[in-house]
Coordinates of C-alpha atoms in Angstrom, one line a residue:
M1 CA -185.7 -41.4 101.7
A2 CA -183.5 -40.2 104.5
T3 CA -183.8 -42.0 107.8
L4 CA -184.0 -40.3 111.2
T5 CA -180.4 -41.1 111.9
E6 CA -179.0 -39.5 108.8
E7 CA -177.3 -36.1 109.1
P8 CA -178.9 -33.4 107.0
T9 CA -176.9 -32.5 103.9
R10 CA -175.2 -29.1 103.5
G11 CA -177.7 -26.5 102.6
Q12 CA -180.6 -28.5 104.2
G13 CA -181.8 -28.6 107.7
R14 CA -179.1 -27.5 110.2
P15 CA -176.8 -24.8 108.7
D16 CA -173.1 -25.4 108.4
E17 CA -170.8 -23.5 110.8
D18 CA -169.1 -21.8 107.9
D19 CA -172.5 -20.3 106.8
L20 CA -173.0 -18.6 110.2
E21 CA -171.9 -15.0 110.1
P22 CA -170.7 -13.4 113.4
L23 CA -172.9 -10.8 114.9
K24 CA -171.7 -7.4 114.2
S25 CA -172.2 -4.4 116.4
P26 CA -173.7 -1.2 114.9
R27 CA -171.3 1.1 113.2
W28 CA -172.1 4.0 115.6
F29 CA -171.1 1.7 118.5
D30 CA -167.8 0.8 116.9
K31 CA -167.0 4.5 116.5
Y32 CA -167.9 5.5 120.0
D33 CA -167.2 2.2 121.9
R34 CA -164.6 3.7 124.2
L35 CA -167.0 6.5 125.1
A36 CA -169.9 4.1 125.7
Y37 CA -167.9 1.6 127.8
G38 CA -166.4 4.6 129.8
A39 CA -169.9 5.9 130.5
I40 CA -171.1 2.5 131.6
G41 CA -168.1 2.1 133.9
L42 CA -168.5 5.5 135.4
A43 CA -172.2 4.9 136.0
A44 CA -171.5 1.6 137.7
F45 CA -168.8 3.2 139.9
L46 CA -171.3 6.0 141.0
V47 CA -174.0 3.4 141.8
V48 CA -171.6 1.3 143.9
W49 CA -170.3 4.5 145.6
W50 CA -173.9 5.6 146.4
Y51 CA -175.0 2.1 147.6
V52 CA -172.0 1.7 149.9
V53 CA -173.0 4.9 151.8
A54 CA -176.8 4.6 151.5
S55 CA -176.8 1.0 152.8
G56 CA -174.8 2.1 155.9
F57 CA -171.8 -0.1 155.0
V58 CA -169.7 3.1 155.4
S59 CA -170.8 6.0 157.5
D60 CA -171.5 9.3 155.7
L61 CA -169.2 10.8 158.3
Y62 CA -166.3 9.2 156.4
L63 CA -167.6 9.0 152.8
A64 CA -170.1 11.4 151.3
T65 CA -172.6 10.3 148.6
P66 CA -172.0 11.3 145.0
Q67 CA -174.9 13.7 145.1
D68 CA -173.7 15.4 148.3
T69 CA -170.2 15.7 146.8
A70 CA -171.5 17.2 143.6
K71 CA -173.7 19.6 145.6
A72 CA -170.7 20.7 147.7
F73 CA -168.6 21.0 144.5
V74 CA -171.1 23.3 142.8
E75 CA -171.7 25.4 145.9
G76 CA -168.0 25.8 146.4
L77 CA -167.6 27.1 142.9
V78 CA -170.6 29.4 143.2
D79 CA -169.8 31.0 146.6
G80 CA -166.1 31.0 145.9
T81 CA -164.9 28.9 148.8
L82 CA -163.6 26.2 146.5
R83 CA -163.0 28.4 143.4
S84 CA -160.6 30.6 145.2
E85 CA -158.4 27.7 146.1
I86 CA -158.0 26.4 142.6
W87 CA -155.8 29.1 141.0
P88 CA -153.1 29.1 143.7
S89 CA -152.6 25.4 143.3
V90 CA -152.7 25.5 139.5
Q91 CA -150.2 28.4 139.5
R92 CA -147.7 26.5 141.7
G93 CA -148.2 23.4 139.6
L94 CA -147.6 25.2 136.3
I95 CA -144.5 27.0 137.5
G96 CA -143.0 23.8 139.0
F97 CA -143.8 21.7 135.9
A98 CA -142.4 24.4 133.5
I99 CA -139.1 24.5 135.4
A100 CA -138.8 20.7 135.5
L101 CA -139.6 20.5 131.8
V102 CA -136.9 22.9 130.8
V103 CA -134.2 21.6 133.2
G104 CA -135.1 18.0 132.8
I105 CA -134.9 18.1 129.0
A106 CA -131.8 20.2 128.9
L107 CA -129.9 18.0 131.3
G108 CA -131.3 14.8 129.8
V109 CA -130.1 15.8 126.3
V110 CA -126.6 16.6 127.7
V111 CA -126.3 13.3 129.6
G112 CA -128.0 11.2 126.9
S113 CA -125.6 12.6 124.2
V114 CA -122.4 11.6 126.1
P115 CA -122.1 7.9 126.9
L116 CA -119.6 8.7 129.7
F117 CA -122.1 10.9 131.4
Q118 CA -124.7 8.2 131.2
K119 CA -122.4 5.7 133.0
L120 CA -121.6 8.3 135.7
A121 CA -125.2 9.3 136.2
E122 CA -126.6 5.7 136.3
P123 CA -126.2 5.1 140.1
V124 CA -127.5 8.5 141.0
L125 CA -130.6 7.9 138.8
L126 CA -131.2 4.5 140.3
F127 CA -131.0 6.0 143.8
F128 CA -133.3 9.1 143.3
R129 CA -135.9 7.4 141.1
N130 CA -136.7 5.0 144.0
L131 CA -136.6 7.7 146.7
S132 CA -140.0 8.6 148.2
L133 CA -141.1 12.2 147.8
L134 CA -142.6 12.2 151.3
A135 CA -139.2 11.4 152.8
L136 CA -137.9 14.6 151.3
L137 CA -140.6 16.9 152.4
P138 CA -138.8 17.8 155.7
V139 CA -135.7 18.5 153.7
F140 CA -137.4 21.1 151.5
V141 CA -139.1 22.7 154.5
V142 CA -135.8 22.9 156.4
F143 CA -134.0 24.6 153.4
L144 CA -136.8 26.7 152.0
G145 CA -139.4 27.1 154.8
I146 CA -143.2 26.6 154.3
G147 CA -143.6 29.3 151.8
E148 CA -144.1 29.2 148.1
E149 CA -140.5 28.3 147.3
S150 CA -140.7 24.9 149.1
K151 CA -144.0 24.1 147.4
V152 CA -142.7 24.9 143.9
A153 CA -139.5 23.1 144.6
I154 CA -141.3 19.9 145.6
V155 CA -143.3 20.0 142.4
V156 CA -140.0 20.5 140.4
W157 CA -138.5 17.6 142.1
A158 CA -141.4 15.3 141.4
C159 CA -141.7 16.3 137.8
F160 CA -138.0 16.5 137.0
W161 CA -137.0 12.8 137.3
P162 CA -139.6 11.3 134.8
I163 CA -138.7 13.9 132.2
F164 CA -134.9 13.6 132.8
I165 CA -134.8 9.8 132.8
T166 CA -137.0 9.4 129.6
T167 CA -135.0 12.1 127.9
V168 CA -131.7 10.4 128.7
G169 CA -133.0 7.1 127.4
A170 CA -134.6 8.7 124.3
V171 CA -131.5 10.6 123.2
G172 CA -129.2 7.7 124.0
G173 CA -131.4 5.3 122.1
V174 CA -131.4 7.1 118.8
E175 CA -130.5 4.5 116.1
R176 CA -126.9 4.8 115.0
I177 CA -127.9 4.2 111.4
L178 CA -129.6 7.6 111.4
L179 CA -126.5 9.3 112.7
N180 CA -124.2 7.5 110.3
A181 CA -126.4 8.3 107.4
A182 CA -126.4 12.0 108.3
R183 CA -122.6 12.1 108.7
T184 CA -122.2 10.3 105.4
L185 CA -124.2 13.1 103.7
G186 CA -121.9 15.7 105.3
A187 CA -124.1 17.0 108.1
G188 CA -122.5 18.8 110.9
R189 CA -123.0 18.2 114.7
V190 CA -125.5 21.0 115.1
Y191 CA -127.6 19.9 112.1
I192 CA -127.5 16.2 113.3
F193 CA -128.6 17.2 116.8
T194 CA -131.4 19.6 115.8
R195 CA -132.6 17.7 112.7
V196 CA -131.9 14.0 113.6
V197 CA -131.5 13.4 117.3
L198 CA -134.2 15.7 118.7
P199 CA -137.0 14.7 116.2
A200 CA -136.2 11.0 116.7
A201 CA -136.1 11.4 120.5
I202 CA -139.2 13.5 121.1
P203 CA -141.8 10.7 120.7
S204 CA -140.0 8.7 123.5
I205 CA -139.7 11.8 125.7
F206 CA -143.5 12.5 125.8
P207 CA -144.4 9.5 128.1
G208 CA -142.1 11.0 130.7
I209 CA -143.7 14.4 130.2
R210 CA -147.2 13.0 130.7
L211 CA -146.0 11.1 133.8
A212 CA -144.5 14.3 135.2
A213 CA -147.8 16.2 134.5
S214 CA -149.7 13.6 136.5
N215 CA -147.1 13.9 139.3
T216 CA -147.6 17.7 139.5
F217 CA -150.7 17.9 141.6
T218 CA -149.9 14.7 143.6
A219 CA -146.8 16.3 144.8
L220 CA -148.4 19.7 145.2
V221 CA -151.1 18.5 147.5
A222 CA -148.5 16.8 149.7
A223 CA -146.6 20.1 149.8
E224 CA -149.6 22.2 150.6
L225 CA -150.5 19.9 153.5
V226 CA -147.2 21.1 155.2
G227 CA -148.7 24.6 155.5
G228 CA -149.9 27.6 153.7
A229 CA -152.8 30.0 153.3
Q230 CA -154.5 28.9 150.0
G231 CA -154.6 25.8 147.8
L232 CA -156.6 22.7 147.2
G233 CA -154.5 20.6 149.5
I234 CA -155.1 23.1 152.3
Y235 CA -158.8 23.2 151.5
I236 CA -159.1 19.4 151.6
N237 CA -157.1 19.2 154.9
N238 CA -159.2 21.9 156.6
A239 CA -162.4 20.2 155.5
A240 CA -161.2 16.9 156.9
L241 CA -160.3 18.5 160.3
R242 CA -163.8 20.1 160.5
Y243 CA -165.5 16.8 159.4
Q244 CA -167.0 18.6 156.4
T245 CA -167.0 15.3 154.4
P246 CA -168.8 16.6 151.2
Q247 CA -166.4 19.5 151.0
M248 CA -163.4 17.3 151.4
Y249 CA -164.5 15.0 148.6
A250 CA -165.4 18.0 146.5
G251 CA -161.8 19.1 146.7
I252 CA -160.6 15.7 145.7
L253 CA -163.1 15.7 142.8
T254 CA -161.6 19.1 141.7
L255 CA -158.1 17.6 141.7
G256 CA -159.3 14.6 139.6
L257 CA -161.0 16.9 137.1
I258 CA -157.8 19.1 136.8
G259 CA -155.8 15.9 136.2
I260 CA -158.2 14.8 133.4
L261 CA -157.9 18.2 131.8
T262 CA -154.1 18.2 132.1
N263 CA -153.9 14.7 130.5
A264 CA -156.2 15.8 127.7
V265 CA -154.0 18.8 127.0
M266 CA -150.8 16.8 127.1
T267 CA -152.3 14.2 124.8
A268 CA -153.3 16.9 122.3
V269 CA -149.9 18.4 122.4
E270 CA -148.2 15.0 121.8
W271 CA -150.6 14.3 119.0
R272 CA -149.7 17.6 117.3
V273 CA -145.9 17.4 117.8
T274 CA -145.5 13.7 116.7
A275 CA -147.8 14.0 113.7
W276 CA -144.9 13.4 111.4
Q277 CA -144.2 10.0 113.0
R278 CA -147.7 8.8 112.3
G279 CA -147.3 9.7 108.7
L280 CA -144.2 7.5 108.5
T281 CA -145.5 4.5 110.5
N282 CA -149.2 4.6 109.7
K283 CA -150.0 4.8 113.4

């Protein structure tokens, strides 16, 4: 007969640690865990935002509540005061981003393909990539005025450098074994460039394109604050000057939603363009 001090044998009494199975979350949660956690985080953020204002910790003169912001956002879309400001900003952003995309990739391919050009451009890249955009606003205004040209030019400048720098690195970083293999098989320069270099570089270029897309409206708002008749930056600035706090945050909310939509579009495009790479790497 076992005494009180004896340990229970395996399979009797206390279960062995190896017999304990880890708790598993439901399958539906594993499938939608990012969405679930994102919803919880968003809800927590809105509650904290509401409490900070409702408790009087921050005056509603400086920070509107989530419900007041949402109300101002919906009213602005319905009566057109906010809706009419969206397209001018989106149009400027699209034009500037498109110009930066074409020029940045074209110059990046040229510089990245020639090692000598890379060495010559390195100090220039180092200087301009660390230069604040706000420091250049007066320069654009002096050269181009406060019209559409200066606003688009500022967006081009902000979007150009991420695209250009990543393109240079992507093209210059193509593995030599791929180039040597193509040459061994008798491929010409045009074929190697279009069928080897560009496909291999495109996945590494897309991070710069996404970064440029996120910079688009950040730079645009700064440009619109300089002056103009229409635009989200002007709408936000006018609301701030009139102490229309809910309208001001409604404009900021609009910019955030446009940014989320832009990121979703760029992610979908990247997913489609780089589908061949996932087939090779199982990613």
